[in-house]
Short mmCIF file of C-alpha atoms in Angstrom, two decimals:
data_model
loop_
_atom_site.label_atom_id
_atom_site.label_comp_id
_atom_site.label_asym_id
_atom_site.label_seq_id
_atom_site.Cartn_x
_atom_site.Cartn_y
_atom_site.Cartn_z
CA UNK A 1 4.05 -35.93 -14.09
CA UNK A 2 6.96 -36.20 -16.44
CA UNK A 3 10.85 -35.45 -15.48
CA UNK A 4 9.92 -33.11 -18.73
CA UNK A 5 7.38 -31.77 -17.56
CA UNK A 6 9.03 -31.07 -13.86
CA UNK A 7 11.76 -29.51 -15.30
CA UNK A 8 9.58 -27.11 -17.69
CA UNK A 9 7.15 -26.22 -13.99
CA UNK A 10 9.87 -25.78 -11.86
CA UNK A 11 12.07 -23.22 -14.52
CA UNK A 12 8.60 -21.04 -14.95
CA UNK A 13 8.22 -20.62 -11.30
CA UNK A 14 11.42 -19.70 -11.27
CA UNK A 15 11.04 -16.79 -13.96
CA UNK A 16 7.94 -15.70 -12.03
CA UNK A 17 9.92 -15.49 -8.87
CA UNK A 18 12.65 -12.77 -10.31
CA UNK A 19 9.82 -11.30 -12.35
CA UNK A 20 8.12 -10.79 -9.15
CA UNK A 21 11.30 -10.02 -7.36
CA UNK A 22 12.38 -6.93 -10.35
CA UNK A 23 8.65 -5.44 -10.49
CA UNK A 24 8.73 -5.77 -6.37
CA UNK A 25 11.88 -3.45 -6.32
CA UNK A 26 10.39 -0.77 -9.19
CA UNK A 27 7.55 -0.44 -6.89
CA UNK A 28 9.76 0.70 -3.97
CA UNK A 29 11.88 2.50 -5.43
CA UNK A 30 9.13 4.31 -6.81
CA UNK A 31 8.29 4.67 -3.25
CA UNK A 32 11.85 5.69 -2.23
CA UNK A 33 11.80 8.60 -5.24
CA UNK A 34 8.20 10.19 -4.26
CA UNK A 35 9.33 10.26 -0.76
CA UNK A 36 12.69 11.77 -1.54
CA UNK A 37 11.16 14.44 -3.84
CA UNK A 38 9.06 15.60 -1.54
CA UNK A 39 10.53 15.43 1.51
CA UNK A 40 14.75 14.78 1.27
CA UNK A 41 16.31 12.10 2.80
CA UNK A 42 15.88 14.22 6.64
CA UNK A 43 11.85 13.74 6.12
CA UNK A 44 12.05 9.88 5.72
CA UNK A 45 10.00 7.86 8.22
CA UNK A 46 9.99 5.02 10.68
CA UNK A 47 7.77 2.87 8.08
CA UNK A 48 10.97 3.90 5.39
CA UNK A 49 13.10 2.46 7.01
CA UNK A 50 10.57 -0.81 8.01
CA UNK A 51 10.21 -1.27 4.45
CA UNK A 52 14.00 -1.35 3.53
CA UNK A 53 14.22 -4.04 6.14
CA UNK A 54 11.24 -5.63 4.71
CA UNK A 55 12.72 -5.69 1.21
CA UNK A 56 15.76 -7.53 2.33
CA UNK A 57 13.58 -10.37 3.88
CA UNK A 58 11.26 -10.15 0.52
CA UNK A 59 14.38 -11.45 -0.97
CA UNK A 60 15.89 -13.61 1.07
CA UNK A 61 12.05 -15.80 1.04
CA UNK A 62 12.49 -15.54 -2.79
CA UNK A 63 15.89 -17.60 -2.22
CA UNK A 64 14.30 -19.63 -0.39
CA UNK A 65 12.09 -20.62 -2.92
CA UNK A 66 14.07 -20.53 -5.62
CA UNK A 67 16.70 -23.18 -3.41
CA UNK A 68 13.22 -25.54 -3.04
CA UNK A 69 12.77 -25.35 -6.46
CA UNK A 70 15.66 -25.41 -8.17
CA UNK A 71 18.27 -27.13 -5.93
CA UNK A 72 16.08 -29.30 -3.83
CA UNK A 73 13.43 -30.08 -7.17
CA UNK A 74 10.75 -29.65 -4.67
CA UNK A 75 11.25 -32.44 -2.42
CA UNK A 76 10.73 -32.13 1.13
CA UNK A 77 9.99 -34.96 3.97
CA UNK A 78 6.28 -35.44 3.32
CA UNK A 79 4.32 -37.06 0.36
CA UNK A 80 6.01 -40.56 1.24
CA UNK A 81 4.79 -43.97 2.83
CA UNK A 82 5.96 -45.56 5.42
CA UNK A 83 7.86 -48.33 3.18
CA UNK A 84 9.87 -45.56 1.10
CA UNK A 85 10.64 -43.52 4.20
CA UNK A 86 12.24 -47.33 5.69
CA UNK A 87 13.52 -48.17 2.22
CA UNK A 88 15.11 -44.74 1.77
CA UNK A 89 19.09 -44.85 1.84
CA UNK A 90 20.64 -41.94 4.21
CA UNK A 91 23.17 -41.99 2.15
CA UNK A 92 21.08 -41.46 -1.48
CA UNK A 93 20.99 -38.15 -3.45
CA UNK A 94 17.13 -37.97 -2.58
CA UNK A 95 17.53 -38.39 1.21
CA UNK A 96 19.86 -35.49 0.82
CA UNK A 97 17.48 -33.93 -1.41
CA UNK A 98 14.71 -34.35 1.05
CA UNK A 99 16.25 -33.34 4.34
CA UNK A 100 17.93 -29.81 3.13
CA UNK A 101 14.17 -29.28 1.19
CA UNK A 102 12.83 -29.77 4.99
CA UNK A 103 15.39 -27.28 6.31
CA UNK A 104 15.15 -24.27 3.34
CA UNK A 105 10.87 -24.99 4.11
CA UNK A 106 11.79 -23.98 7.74
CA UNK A 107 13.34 -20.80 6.88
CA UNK A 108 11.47 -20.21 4.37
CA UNK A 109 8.26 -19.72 6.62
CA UNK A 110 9.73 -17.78 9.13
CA UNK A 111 11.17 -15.56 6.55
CA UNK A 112 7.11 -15.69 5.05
CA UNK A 113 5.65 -14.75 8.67
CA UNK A 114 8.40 -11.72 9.26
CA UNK A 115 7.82 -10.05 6.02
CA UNK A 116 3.96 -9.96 6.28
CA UNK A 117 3.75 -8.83 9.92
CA UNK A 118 6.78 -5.94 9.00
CA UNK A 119 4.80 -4.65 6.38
CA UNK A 120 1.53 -4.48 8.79
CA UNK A 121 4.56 -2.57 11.17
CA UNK A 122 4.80 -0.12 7.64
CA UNK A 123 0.66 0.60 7.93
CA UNK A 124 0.73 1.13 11.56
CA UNK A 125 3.40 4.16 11.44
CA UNK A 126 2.08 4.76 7.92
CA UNK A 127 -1.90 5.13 9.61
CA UNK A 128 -0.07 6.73 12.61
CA UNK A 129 0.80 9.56 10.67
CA UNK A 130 -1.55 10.14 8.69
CA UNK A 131 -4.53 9.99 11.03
CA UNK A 132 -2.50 12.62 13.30
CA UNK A 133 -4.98 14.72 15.56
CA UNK A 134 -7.55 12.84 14.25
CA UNK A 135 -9.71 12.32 17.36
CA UNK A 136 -8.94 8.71 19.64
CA UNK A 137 -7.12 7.70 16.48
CA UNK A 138 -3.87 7.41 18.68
CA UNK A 139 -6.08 4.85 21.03
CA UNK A 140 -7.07 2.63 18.11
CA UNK A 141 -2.89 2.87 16.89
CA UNK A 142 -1.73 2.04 20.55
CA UNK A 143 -4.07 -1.00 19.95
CA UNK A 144 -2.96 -2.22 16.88
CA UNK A 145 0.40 -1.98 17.92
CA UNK A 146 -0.44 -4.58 20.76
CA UNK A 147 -2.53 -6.64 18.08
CA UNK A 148 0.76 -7.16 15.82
CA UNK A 149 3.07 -7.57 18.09
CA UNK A 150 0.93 -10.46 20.28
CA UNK A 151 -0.31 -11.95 17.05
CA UNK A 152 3.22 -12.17 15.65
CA UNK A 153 5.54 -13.83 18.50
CA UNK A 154 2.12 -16.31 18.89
CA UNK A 155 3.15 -17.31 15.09
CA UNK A 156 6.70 -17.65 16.14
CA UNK A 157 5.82 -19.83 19.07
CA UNK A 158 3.64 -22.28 16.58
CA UNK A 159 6.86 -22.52 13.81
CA UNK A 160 9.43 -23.47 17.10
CA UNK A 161 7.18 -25.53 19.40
CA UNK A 162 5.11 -27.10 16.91
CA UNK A 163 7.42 -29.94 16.57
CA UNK A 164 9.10 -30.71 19.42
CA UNK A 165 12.00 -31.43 19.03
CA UNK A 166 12.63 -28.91 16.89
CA UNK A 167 14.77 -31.12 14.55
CA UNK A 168 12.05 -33.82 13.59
CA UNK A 169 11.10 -31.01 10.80
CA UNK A 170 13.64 -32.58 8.63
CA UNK A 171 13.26 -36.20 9.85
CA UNK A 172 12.44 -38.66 7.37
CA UNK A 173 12.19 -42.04 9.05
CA UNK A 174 9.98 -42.49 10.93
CA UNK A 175 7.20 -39.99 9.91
CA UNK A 176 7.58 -37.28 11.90
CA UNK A 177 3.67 -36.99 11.67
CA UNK A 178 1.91 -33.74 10.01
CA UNK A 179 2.73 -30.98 12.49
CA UNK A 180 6.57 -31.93 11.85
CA UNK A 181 6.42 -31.20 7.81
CA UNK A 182 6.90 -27.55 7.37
CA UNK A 183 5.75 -28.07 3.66
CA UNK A 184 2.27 -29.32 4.33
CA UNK A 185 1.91 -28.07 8.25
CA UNK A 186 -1.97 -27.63 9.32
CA UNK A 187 -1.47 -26.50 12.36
CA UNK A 188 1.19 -23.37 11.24
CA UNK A 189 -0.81 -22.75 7.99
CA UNK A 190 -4.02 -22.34 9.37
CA UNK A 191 -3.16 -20.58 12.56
CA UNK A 192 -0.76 -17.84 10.40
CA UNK A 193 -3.96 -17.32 7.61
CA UNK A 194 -6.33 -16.91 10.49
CA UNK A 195 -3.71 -14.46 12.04
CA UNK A 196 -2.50 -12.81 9.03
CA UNK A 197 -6.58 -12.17 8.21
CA UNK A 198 -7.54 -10.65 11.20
CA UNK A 199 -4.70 -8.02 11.95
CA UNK A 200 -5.64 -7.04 8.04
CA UNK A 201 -9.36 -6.54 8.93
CA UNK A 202 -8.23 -4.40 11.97
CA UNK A 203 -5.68 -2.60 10.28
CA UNK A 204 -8.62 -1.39 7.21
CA UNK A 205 -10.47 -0.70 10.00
CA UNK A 206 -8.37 2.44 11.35
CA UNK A 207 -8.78 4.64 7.65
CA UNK A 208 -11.80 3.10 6.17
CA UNK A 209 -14.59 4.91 8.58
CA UNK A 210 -12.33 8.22 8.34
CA UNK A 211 -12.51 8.13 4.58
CA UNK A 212 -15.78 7.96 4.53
CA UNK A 213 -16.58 10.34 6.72
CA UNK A 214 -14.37 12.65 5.11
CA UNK A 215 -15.07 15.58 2.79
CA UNK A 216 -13.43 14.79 0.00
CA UNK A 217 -15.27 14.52 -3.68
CA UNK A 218 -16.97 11.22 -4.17
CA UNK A 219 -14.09 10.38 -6.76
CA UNK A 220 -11.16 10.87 -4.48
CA UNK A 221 -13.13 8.96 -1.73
CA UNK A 222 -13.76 6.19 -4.03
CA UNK A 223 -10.11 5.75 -4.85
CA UNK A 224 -8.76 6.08 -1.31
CA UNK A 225 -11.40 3.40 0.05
CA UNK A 226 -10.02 1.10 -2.87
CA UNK A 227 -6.44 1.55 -1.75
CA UNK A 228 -6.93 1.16 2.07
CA UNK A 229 -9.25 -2.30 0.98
CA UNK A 230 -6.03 -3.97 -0.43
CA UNK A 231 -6.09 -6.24 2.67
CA UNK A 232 -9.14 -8.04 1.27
CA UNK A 233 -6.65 -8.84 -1.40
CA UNK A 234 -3.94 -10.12 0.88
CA UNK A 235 -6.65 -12.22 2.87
CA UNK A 236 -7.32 -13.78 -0.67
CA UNK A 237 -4.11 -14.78 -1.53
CA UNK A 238 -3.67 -15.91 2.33
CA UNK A 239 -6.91 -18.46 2.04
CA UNK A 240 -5.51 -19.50 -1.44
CA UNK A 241 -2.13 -20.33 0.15
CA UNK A 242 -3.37 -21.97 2.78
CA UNK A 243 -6.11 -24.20 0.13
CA UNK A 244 -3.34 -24.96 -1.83
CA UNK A 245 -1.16 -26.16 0.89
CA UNK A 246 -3.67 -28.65 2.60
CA UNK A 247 -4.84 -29.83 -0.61
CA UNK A 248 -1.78 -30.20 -3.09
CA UNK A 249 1.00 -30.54 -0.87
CA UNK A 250 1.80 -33.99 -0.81
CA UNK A 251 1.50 -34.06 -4.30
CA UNK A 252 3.50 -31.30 -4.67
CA UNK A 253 5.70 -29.87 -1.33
CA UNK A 254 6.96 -26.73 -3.33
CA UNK A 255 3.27 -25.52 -3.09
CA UNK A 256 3.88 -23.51 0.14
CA UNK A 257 6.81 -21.58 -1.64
CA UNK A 258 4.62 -20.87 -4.66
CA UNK A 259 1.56 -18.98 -2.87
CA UNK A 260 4.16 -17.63 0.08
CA UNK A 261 6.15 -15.30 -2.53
CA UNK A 262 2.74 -14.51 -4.45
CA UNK A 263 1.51 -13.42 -1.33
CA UNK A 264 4.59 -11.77 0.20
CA UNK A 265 5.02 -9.62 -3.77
CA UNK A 266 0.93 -8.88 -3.48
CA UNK A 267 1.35 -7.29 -0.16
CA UNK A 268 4.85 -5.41 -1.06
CA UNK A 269 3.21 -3.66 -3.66
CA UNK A 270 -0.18 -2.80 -2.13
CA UNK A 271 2.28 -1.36 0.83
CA UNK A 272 3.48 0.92 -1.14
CA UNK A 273 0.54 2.18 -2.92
CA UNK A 274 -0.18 5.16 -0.80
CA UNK A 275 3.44 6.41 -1.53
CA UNK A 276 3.50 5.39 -5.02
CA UNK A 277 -0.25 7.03 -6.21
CA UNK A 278 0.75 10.56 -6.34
CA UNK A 279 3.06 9.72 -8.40
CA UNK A 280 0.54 8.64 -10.71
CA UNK A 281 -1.56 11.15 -10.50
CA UNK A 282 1.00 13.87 -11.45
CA UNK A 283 1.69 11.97 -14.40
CA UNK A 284 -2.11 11.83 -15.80
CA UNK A 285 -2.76 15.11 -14.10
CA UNK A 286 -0.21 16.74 -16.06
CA UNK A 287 -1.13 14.77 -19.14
CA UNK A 288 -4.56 16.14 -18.80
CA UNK A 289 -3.26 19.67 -18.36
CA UNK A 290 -0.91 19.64 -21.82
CA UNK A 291 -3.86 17.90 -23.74
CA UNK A 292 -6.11 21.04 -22.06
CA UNK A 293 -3.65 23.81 -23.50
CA UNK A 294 -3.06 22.19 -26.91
CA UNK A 295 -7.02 22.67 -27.02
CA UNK A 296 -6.99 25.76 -25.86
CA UNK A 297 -4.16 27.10 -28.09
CA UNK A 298 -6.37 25.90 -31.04
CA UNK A 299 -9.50 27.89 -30.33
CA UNK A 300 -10.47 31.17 -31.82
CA UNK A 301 -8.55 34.16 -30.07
CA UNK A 302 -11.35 36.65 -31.17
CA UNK A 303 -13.62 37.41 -28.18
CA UNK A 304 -13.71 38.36 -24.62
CA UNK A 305 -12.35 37.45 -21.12
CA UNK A 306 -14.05 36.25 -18.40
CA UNK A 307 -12.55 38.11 -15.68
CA UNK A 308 -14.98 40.49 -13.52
CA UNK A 309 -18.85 41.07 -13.80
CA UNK A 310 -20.28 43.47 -15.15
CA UNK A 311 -21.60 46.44 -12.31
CA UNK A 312 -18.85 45.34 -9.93
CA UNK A 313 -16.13 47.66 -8.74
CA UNK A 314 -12.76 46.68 -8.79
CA UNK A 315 -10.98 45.04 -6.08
CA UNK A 316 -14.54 43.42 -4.99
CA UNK A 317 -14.09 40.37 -2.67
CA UNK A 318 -16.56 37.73 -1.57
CA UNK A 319 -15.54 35.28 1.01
CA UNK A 320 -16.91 31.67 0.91
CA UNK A 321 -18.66 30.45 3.46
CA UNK A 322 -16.67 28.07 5.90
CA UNK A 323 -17.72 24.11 6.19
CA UNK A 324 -20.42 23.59 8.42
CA UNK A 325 -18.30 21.11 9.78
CA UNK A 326 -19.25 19.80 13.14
CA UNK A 327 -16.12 19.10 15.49
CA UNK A 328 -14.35 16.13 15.26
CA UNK A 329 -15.09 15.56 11.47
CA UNK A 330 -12.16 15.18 9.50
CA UNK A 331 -11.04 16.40 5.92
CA UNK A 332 -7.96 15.32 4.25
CA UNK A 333 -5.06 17.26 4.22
CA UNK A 334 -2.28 18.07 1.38
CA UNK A 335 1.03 17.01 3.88
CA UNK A 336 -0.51 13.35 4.12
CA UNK A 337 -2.13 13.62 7.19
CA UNK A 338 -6.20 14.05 8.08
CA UNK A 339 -6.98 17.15 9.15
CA UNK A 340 -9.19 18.17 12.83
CA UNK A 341 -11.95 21.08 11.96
CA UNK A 342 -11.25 23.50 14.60
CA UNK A 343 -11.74 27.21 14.50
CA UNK A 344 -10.07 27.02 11.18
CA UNK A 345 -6.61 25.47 12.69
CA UNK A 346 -5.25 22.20 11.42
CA UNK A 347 -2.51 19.44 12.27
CA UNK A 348 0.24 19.22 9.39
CA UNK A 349 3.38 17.43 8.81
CA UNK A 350 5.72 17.97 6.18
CA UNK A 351 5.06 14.64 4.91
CA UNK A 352 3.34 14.55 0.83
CA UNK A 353 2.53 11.36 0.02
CA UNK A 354 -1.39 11.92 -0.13
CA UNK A 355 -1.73 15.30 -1.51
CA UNK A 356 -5.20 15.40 -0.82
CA UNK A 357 -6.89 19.06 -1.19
CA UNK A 358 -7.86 20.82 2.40
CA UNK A 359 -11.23 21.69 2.58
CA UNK A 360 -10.98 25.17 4.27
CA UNK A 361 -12.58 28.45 3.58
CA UNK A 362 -10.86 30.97 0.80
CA UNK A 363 -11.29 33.90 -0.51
CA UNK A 364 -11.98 35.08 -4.64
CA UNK A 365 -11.09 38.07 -6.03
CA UNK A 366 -12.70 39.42 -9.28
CA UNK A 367 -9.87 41.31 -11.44
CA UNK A 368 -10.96 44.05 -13.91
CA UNK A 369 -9.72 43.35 -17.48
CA UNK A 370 -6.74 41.99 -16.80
CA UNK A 371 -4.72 39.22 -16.03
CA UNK A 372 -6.11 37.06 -12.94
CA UNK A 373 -3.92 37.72 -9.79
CA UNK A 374 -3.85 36.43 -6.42
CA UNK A 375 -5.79 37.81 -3.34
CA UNK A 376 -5.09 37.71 -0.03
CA UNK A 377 -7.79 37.69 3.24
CA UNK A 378 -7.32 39.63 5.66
CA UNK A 379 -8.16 36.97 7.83
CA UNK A 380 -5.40 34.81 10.07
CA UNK A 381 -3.01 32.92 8.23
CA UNK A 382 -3.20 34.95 4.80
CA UNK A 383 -4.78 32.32 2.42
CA UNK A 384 -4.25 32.27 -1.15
CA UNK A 385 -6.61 31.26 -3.86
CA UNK A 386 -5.03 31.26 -7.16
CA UNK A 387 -7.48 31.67 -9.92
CA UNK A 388 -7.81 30.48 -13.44
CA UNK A 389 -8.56 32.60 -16.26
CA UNK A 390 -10.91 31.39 -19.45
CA UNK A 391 -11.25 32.93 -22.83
CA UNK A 392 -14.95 32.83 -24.24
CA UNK A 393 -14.94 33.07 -28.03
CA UNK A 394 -17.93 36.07 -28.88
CA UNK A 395 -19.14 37.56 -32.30
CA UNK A 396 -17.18 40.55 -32.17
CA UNK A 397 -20.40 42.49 -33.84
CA UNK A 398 -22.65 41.60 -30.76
CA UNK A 399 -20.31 42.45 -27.74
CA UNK A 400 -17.92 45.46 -27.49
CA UNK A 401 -14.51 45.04 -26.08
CA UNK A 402 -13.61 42.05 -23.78
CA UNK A 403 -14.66 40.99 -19.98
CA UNK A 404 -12.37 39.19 -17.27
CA UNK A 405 -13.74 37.05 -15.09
CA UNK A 406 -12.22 34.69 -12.73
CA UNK A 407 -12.54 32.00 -10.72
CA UNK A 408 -11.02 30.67 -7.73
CA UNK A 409 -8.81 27.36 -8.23
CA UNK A 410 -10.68 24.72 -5.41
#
């Protein structure tokens, strides 16, 4: 390849590393905004704060890779034979090059390894929440807890006693051997994909089965299951990574700071997808609800209400019939959290990042010829169902006055 052509690689990568970087930092401070709106600064989390730290690492890796790119033109101390490493001046601009490559690849990975296993931190206190009074949840948290921590200081241990002594890494002559170039590694490649995969299948593991088992409309569900699956994503990019490493590195070392900060921006965002979605949905449910009214505000006004039937007394109330819920099955709550089905009682926080409808029993009034109001039960805890009112357009000839009826808002 070309000086040219070099040059023209190495200044794209560098655009897509602050491209990455700015939409990385939109995406949490999206996070930051939905969380402050609902909550104020006093209802901010553990996995808030996790993901501020995590954000500082993000961009101190994307230094890192800018530095092998841009200052160190991708060298490193690998993809050379034994007669240039010998024929190599210590004193050149490339041996320079070369050494302080080796050095920035170092960091670089343990800057890679810290930001993935912070955000897994971000699900664990994230899931730990959410899945509150869930039943055994707490055992399969505890767990993954354990899982992250042991399967994080064992990737430590590989990036420090991999090469012994720890400063061969930047050795160029003699070959240090493969285990001592941190651009083309095997051993600390593999072992962190195989790592980073399996604390991602365990962490899906802890919502997936309580999504589906909970008693939410098939949409919704479908959604949620999408958004907790984004670790099949990260284990993509992982395996690509780690392809890409062992099979282009020596002919190009920057390969392990390409896929690292593709990686490290795929699983910032998908993070921060729980937080960020209801923002989303507020926008299109609100542009669904102004579209709704300009077509209602269009029809014919000439008709009658829908608002009570016709031989039923005022004030008239029909409960609905509680879930036939069996204990221990879940439903999702509106404070971001999964709710237990016990004699009507649930487990809250004030947290809203899921806003997820309870499924709980309610009560509809029917309101004669007027406008709909809200009814209270009599039961414990005084729910209210609003309801909605709807206009039917009639041939005023063939019906005589108007009729309310109403339903309740679910």
């Amino acid at each position: 390849m070309s000086d040219a052509a070099d040059a023209a690689a190495a200044q794209a990568f560098i655009q897509e590393v602050w491209g990455l970087q700015g939409t990385s930092y939109l995406v949490v401070a999206l996070r930051y905004y939905s969380r402050f709106s609902h909550l104020g600064w006093r209802g901010l989390q553990w996995d808030d704060a996790i993901m501020l730290f995590a954000v500082l690492v993000y961009t101190a890796e994307s230094a890192m890779a800018y530095l092998v790119v841009a200052y160190w033109k991708g060298l490193a101390n690998n993809a050379m034979t034994d007669e240039q490493r010998a024929a190599l001046d210590p004193n050149s601009q490339e041996f320079y090059l070369r050494v302080n490559g080796s050095k920035t690849h170092v960091v670089g990975l343990l800057l890679y390894t810290t930001l993935l296993w912070l955000l897994k931190a971000c699900w664990l206190v994230y899931y730990a929440r959410l899945t509150d009074g869930v039943h055994n949840m707490h055992h399969w948290i505890r767990a993954g807890v354990g899982i992250v921590a042991v399967t994080y200081v064992a990737c430590l241990l590989v990036a420090f006693l991999k090469c012994v002594p720890f400063n061969h890494q930047w050795q160029i002559n003699p070959s240090p051997g493969n285990h001592c170039m941190p651009a083309i590694s095997s051993i600390q490649t593999i072992f962190v994909m195989i790592m980073n995969s399996l604390t991602d299948f365990y962490l899906m593991a802890i919502p997936l089965p309580v999504v589906w088992k909970s008693h939410l409309p098939w949409r919704k569900k479908f959604v949620l299951l999408i958004m907790f699956s984004g670790g099949f994503l990260e284990m993509a990019f992982g395996i690509l990574r780690c392809v890409s490493i062992l099979t282009l590195g020596d002919v190009d070392p920057a390969q392990s700071g390409y896929w690292s900060v593709r990686e490290s921006f795929v699983s910032v965002v998908l993070t921060n997808m729980p937080m960020v979605y209801p923002l989303f949905r507020k926008f299109f449910e609100k542009a669904t609800s102004a579209s709704r009214s300009k077509s209602a505000s269009q029809a014919d006004s000439k008709g009658y209400r829908l608002g009570s039937v016709s031989g039923r007394g005022e004030g008239m109330v029909r409960r609905q019939k509680p879930s036939a819920s069996m204990p221990n099955d879940t439903t999702w709550g509106s404070k971001e959290n999964i709710v237990v089905e016990r004699e009507q009682t649930t487990t809250g926080s004030d947290d809203a990042s899921l806003e997820l409808p309870k499924h709980q029993p309610g009560v509809v009034a029917y309101v004669e010829g007027g406008a709909p109001r809200r009814s209270r039960s009599e039961g414990p805890g005084h729910r209210i169902v609003v309801t909605k009112e709807y206009t039917v357009t009639g041939d005023s000839h063939s019906r005589q006055g108007s009729r309310n009826y109403s339903r309740p808002d679910f």
